[in-house]
């Protein structure tokens, strides 16, 4: 999915499937050094100037909380830039998690993620009408407990970006959109596909930065196989009214082999193309804000089949392939109570559903649902809370040997609860608990059963 679509992975070899998203590896010290240097330099500059601690002694609480970043001076500069057509968003997210029981192995891990977004409005800049440029610079470091859990859905989805399983610095998005009218826009470039499948209570920009940690509440798993995270794309977006938030329909085509750390020109549209449609409409059931979204994908790529004959693989080295993959996905969010219409504060519910071909896509069916609470707790107008449940029906890898056919994997289900605390403007702290019955049944090397896993964690985010 492109600017209005979403997913995570490039090509999964079936032998590693979802775990290829979370494999913890070493990376070049240079890339890690640059990422850390840029991130902590931004933090130092923001905190070393006139910050909120100092401003708090001079202003009232309401004035402080009207800010959205750590530094008042930078906030003023940024607002001036926005008025002239240039917007900059900088944030750093750090996550610590521990597997305290069950899974494949207990233990803890720390990871970090930095993201910079540049948005340029050509009309506001005085250049030409209808132009919009979106650029992302992203880095990550550290490790995650994802592989310890045995879960097919990573419990730390933030660690997957820009490159899963290793430290990296990349430019995952450089997208230009030209609006021909208030109703039609054409886009081209490298896109961040997590910007799609939006949901009021289970989204967090698709990267586990704001709401839920688990991938199952940030993307629809049925979209993962045919849709890489960062890829070259062309598309059109249609708006039935001048209110772009009321409804849209997007139609896109993108490279099925895109990667965040490469330009993608070596693979683009060479017989491996994914086509995607997605539409979203704002609703007003019972006089309360809600949204309905539906989308679908078709990929022409040849994928690794889920049915493999071990004898054939051993004797010929040939892995069976299966052409094409499709999926359909849906989500909704609905407020049950709002402090003020359209304020984004209230109590609501959400749900996701998806279906795929089942082979080569192992995520055959998926559904999730839960409750979201934004800004209604007395004295905590910027805090949020969420609880969600998901169920993933998988078509497991089947390996045929002399003694019969063996299935590797089982259906997975889990629950997650988080509470996002606005400590001060620009700093958020989020404790989190997840309980999951993993999709992996046993450790292949030892035969040890993989039991229900409990993961606790905390997320600390700085916005500059």
Short mmCIF file of C-alpha atoms in Angstrom, two decimals, residues 109-305:
data_model
loop_
_atom_site.label_atom_id
_atom_site.label_comp_id
_atom_site.label_asym_id
_atom_site.label_seq_id
_atom_site.Cartn_x
_atom_site.Cartn_y
_atom_site.Cartn_z
CA UNK A 109 16.20 -6.05 25.25
CA UNK A 110 16.43 -2.34 24.44
CA UNK A 111 15.90 -0.66 21.07
CA UNK A 112 15.76 2.86 19.72
CA UNK A 113 14.25 4.52 16.67
CA UNK A 114 14.62 8.02 15.24
CA UNK A 115 12.47 9.60 12.55
CA UNK A 116 12.59 12.91 10.74
CA UNK A 117 9.81 14.02 8.39
CA UNK A 118 9.99 16.96 5.97
CA UNK A 119 6.84 18.20 4.22
CA UNK A 120 7.02 20.93 1.56
CA UNK A 121 3.91 22.72 0.23
CA UNK A 122 4.87 24.38 -3.06
CA UNK A 123 1.82 26.64 -3.17
CA UNK A 124 2.40 28.09 0.32
CA UNK A 125 6.04 28.63 -0.63
CA UNK A 126 4.88 30.70 -3.58
CA UNK A 127 6.16 28.31 -6.26
CA UNK A 128 3.25 26.55 -7.98
CA UNK A 129 -0.19 25.29 -7.04
CA UNK A 130 -0.95 21.82 -5.74
CA UNK A 131 2.54 20.43 -5.14
CA UNK A 132 3.46 18.43 -2.04
CA UNK A 133 6.77 16.73 -1.19
CA UNK A 134 7.07 14.18 1.65
CA UNK A 135 10.54 13.01 2.79
CA UNK A 136 11.46 10.65 5.65
CA UNK A 137 14.88 9.99 7.20
CA UNK A 138 14.88 7.08 9.64
CA UNK A 139 17.27 5.09 11.79
CA UNK A 140 17.13 2.34 14.39
CA UNK A 141 19.49 0.61 16.81
CA UNK A 142 19.57 -1.95 19.59
CA UNK A 143 17.72 -5.25 19.84
CA UNK A 144 14.21 -6.54 20.46
CA UNK A 145 12.72 -9.51 22.30
CA UNK A 146 10.71 -10.45 19.19
CA UNK A 147 12.60 -13.71 18.55
CA UNK A 148 12.31 -14.80 22.18
CA UNK A 149 8.52 -14.90 22.13
CA UNK A 150 7.77 -17.44 19.39
CA UNK A 151 5.08 -15.03 18.21
CA UNK A 152 4.50 -14.50 14.49
CA UNK A 153 3.42 -10.93 15.25
CA UNK A 154 6.43 -8.97 16.58
CA UNK A 155 5.77 -7.56 20.06
CA UNK A 156 8.00 -4.58 19.21
CA UNK A 157 6.95 -3.40 15.75
CA UNK A 158 8.94 -0.17 16.12
CA UNK A 159 12.18 -2.19 15.81
CA UNK A 160 11.26 -3.31 12.28
CA UNK A 161 11.90 0.07 10.66
CA UNK A 162 13.63 1.08 8.48
CA UNK A 163 15.30 -2.34 8.08
CA UNK A 164 14.10 -5.28 10.22
CA UNK A 165 16.55 -7.13 12.40
CA UNK A 166 19.57 -4.85 12.10
CA UNK A 167 20.67 -1.31 12.84
CA UNK A 168 20.33 0.99 9.85
CA UNK A 169 20.00 4.54 8.60
CA UNK A 170 17.79 5.01 5.54
CA UNK A 171 15.54 7.31 3.54
CA UNK A 172 12.36 5.22 3.20
CA UNK A 173 10.22 7.90 1.55
CA UNK A 174 10.66 10.63 -1.05
CA UNK A 175 7.16 11.10 -2.46
CA UNK A 176 5.87 13.90 -4.65
CA UNK A 177 2.13 14.49 -5.07
CA UNK A 178 0.66 16.94 -7.57
CA UNK A 179 -2.97 17.89 -7.04
CA UNK A 180 -4.66 18.67 -10.35
CA UNK A 181 -7.72 19.96 -8.49
CA UNK A 182 -9.16 19.71 -4.97
CA UNK A 183 -10.53 16.32 -6.06
CA UNK A 184 -7.62 14.58 -7.84
CA UNK A 185 -3.96 14.07 -6.98
CA UNK A 186 -1.17 12.11 -8.72
CA UNK A 187 1.77 10.74 -6.73
CA UNK A 188 5.13 9.26 -7.67
CA UNK A 189 8.30 8.31 -5.83
CA UNK A 190 9.44 6.11 -3.01
CA UNK A 191 6.67 5.67 -0.46
CA UNK A 192 6.29 4.64 3.16
CA UNK A 193 3.46 2.10 3.00
CA UNK A 194 2.71 2.28 6.74
CA UNK A 195 0.82 5.51 6.05
CA UNK A 196 -2.19 3.49 4.94
CA UNK A 197 -4.86 1.47 6.77
CA UNK A 198 -5.27 4.31 9.28
CA UNK A 199 -7.36 3.82 12.42
CA UNK A 200 -8.20 6.27 15.20
CA UNK A 201 -7.39 3.86 18.04
CA UNK A 202 -5.04 1.24 16.53
CA UNK A 203 -2.54 2.82 14.19
CA UNK A 204 0.24 4.93 15.71
CA UNK A 205 1.55 5.84 12.25
CA UNK A 206 1.89 2.11 11.63
CA UNK A 207 5.20 1.92 13.49
CA UNK A 208 4.21 1.30 17.11
CA UNK A 209 5.22 4.80 18.15
CA UNK A 210 2.05 6.15 19.75
CA UNK A 211 -0.49 3.47 20.59
CA UNK A 212 -0.01 -0.33 20.60
CA UNK A 213 3.44 -1.95 20.43
CA UNK A 214 2.40 -5.17 18.67
CA UNK A 215 2.47 -5.33 14.88
CA UNK A 216 -1.01 -6.88 14.85
CA UNK A 217 -2.52 -3.57 16.01
CA UNK A 218 -0.47 -1.40 13.66
CA UNK A 219 -0.93 -3.19 10.34
CA UNK A 220 -3.22 -5.85 8.95
CA UNK A 221 -1.07 -9.02 8.73
CA UNK A 222 -2.72 -10.20 5.50
CA UNK A 223 -1.07 -7.26 3.70
CA UNK A 224 2.50 -8.03 4.79
CA UNK A 225 3.54 -10.54 2.10
CA UNK A 226 2.83 -8.53 -1.10
CA UNK A 227 3.58 -5.07 0.29
CA UNK A 228 7.13 -3.99 1.23
CA UNK A 229 7.57 -1.19 3.76
CA UNK A 230 9.42 1.18 1.42
CA UNK A 231 9.06 0.95 -2.34
CA UNK A 232 8.78 2.85 -5.62
CA UNK A 233 5.18 3.63 -6.52
CA UNK A 234 2.82 5.56 -8.77
CA UNK A 235 -0.77 6.29 -7.89
CA UNK A 236 -3.83 8.48 -7.96
CA UNK A 237 -5.95 9.64 -5.03
CA UNK A 238 -9.53 10.86 -5.45
CA UNK A 239 -11.57 13.03 -3.07
CA UNK A 240 -15.36 13.26 -3.58
CA UNK A 241 -15.51 16.60 -1.71
CA UNK A 242 -13.13 19.46 -0.95
CA UNK A 243 -12.88 18.14 2.60
CA UNK A 244 -10.01 15.65 2.19
CA UNK A 245 -10.71 14.16 5.63
CA UNK A 246 -14.30 13.26 4.73
CA UNK A 247 -13.47 10.50 2.23
CA UNK A 248 -10.86 9.33 -0.27
CA UNK A 249 -10.13 6.54 -2.75
CA UNK A 250 -6.57 5.64 -3.75
CA UNK A 251 -5.38 3.45 -6.63
CA UNK A 252 -1.68 2.57 -6.69
CA UNK A 253 0.88 0.27 -8.29
CA UNK A 254 4.21 -0.41 -6.61
CA UNK A 255 7.28 -2.62 -6.79
CA UNK A 256 6.82 -5.85 -4.80
CA UNK A 257 10.56 -6.00 -4.01
CA UNK A 258 11.19 -2.53 -2.59
CA UNK A 259 13.61 -1.96 0.31
CA UNK A 260 14.15 1.01 2.59
CA UNK A 261 17.93 0.94 2.19
CA UNK A 262 18.05 0.91 -1.63
CA UNK A 263 16.72 3.13 -4.40
CA UNK A 264 14.70 0.30 -5.92
CA UNK A 265 15.46 1.20 -9.53
CA UNK A 266 17.09 -2.20 -10.09
CA UNK A 267 13.84 -4.10 -9.43
CA UNK A 268 11.01 -1.68 -10.13
CA UNK A 269 8.16 -3.14 -12.20
CA UNK A 270 10.21 -6.01 -13.63
CA UNK A 271 7.33 -8.46 -13.47
CA UNK A 272 6.88 -8.07 -9.71
CA UNK A 273 4.17 -5.47 -9.22
CA UNK A 274 1.53 -5.06 -6.52
CA UNK A 275 -1.74 -3.26 -7.25
CA UNK A 276 -3.69 -1.75 -4.38
CA UNK A 277 -6.94 0.09 -3.83
CA UNK A 278 -8.03 1.67 -0.57
CA UNK A 279 -10.99 3.83 0.40
CA UNK A 280 -11.92 5.50 3.66
CA UNK A 281 -14.98 7.50 4.67
CA UNK A 282 -15.78 9.46 7.82
CA UNK A 283 -19.09 8.47 9.40
CA UNK A 284 -21.53 10.13 11.79
CA UNK A 285 -23.41 7.25 13.37
CA UNK A 286 -25.44 8.38 16.40
CA UNK A 287 -23.97 11.86 15.90
CA UNK A 288 -20.49 10.57 16.82
CA UNK A 289 -17.29 10.52 14.75
CA UNK A 290 -16.15 7.28 13.15
CA UNK A 291 -14.43 5.90 10.05
CA UNK A 292 -14.88 2.93 7.72
CA UNK A 293 -12.00 1.67 5.54
CA UNK A 294 -11.72 -1.09 2.95
CA UNK A 295 -8.86 -2.10 0.68
CA UNK A 296 -7.41 -4.89 -1.39
CA UNK A 297 -4.20 -6.02 -3.10
CA UNK A 298 -3.07 -8.22 -5.95
CA UNK A 299 0.60 -9.05 -6.60
CA UNK A 300 2.06 -10.62 -9.75
CA UNK A 301 5.20 -11.77 -7.92
CA UNK A 302 6.28 -15.41 -7.59
CA UNK A 303 6.47 -16.31 -3.89
CA UNK A 304 7.79 -19.32 -1.99
CA UNK A 305 5.02 -21.91 -1.64
#
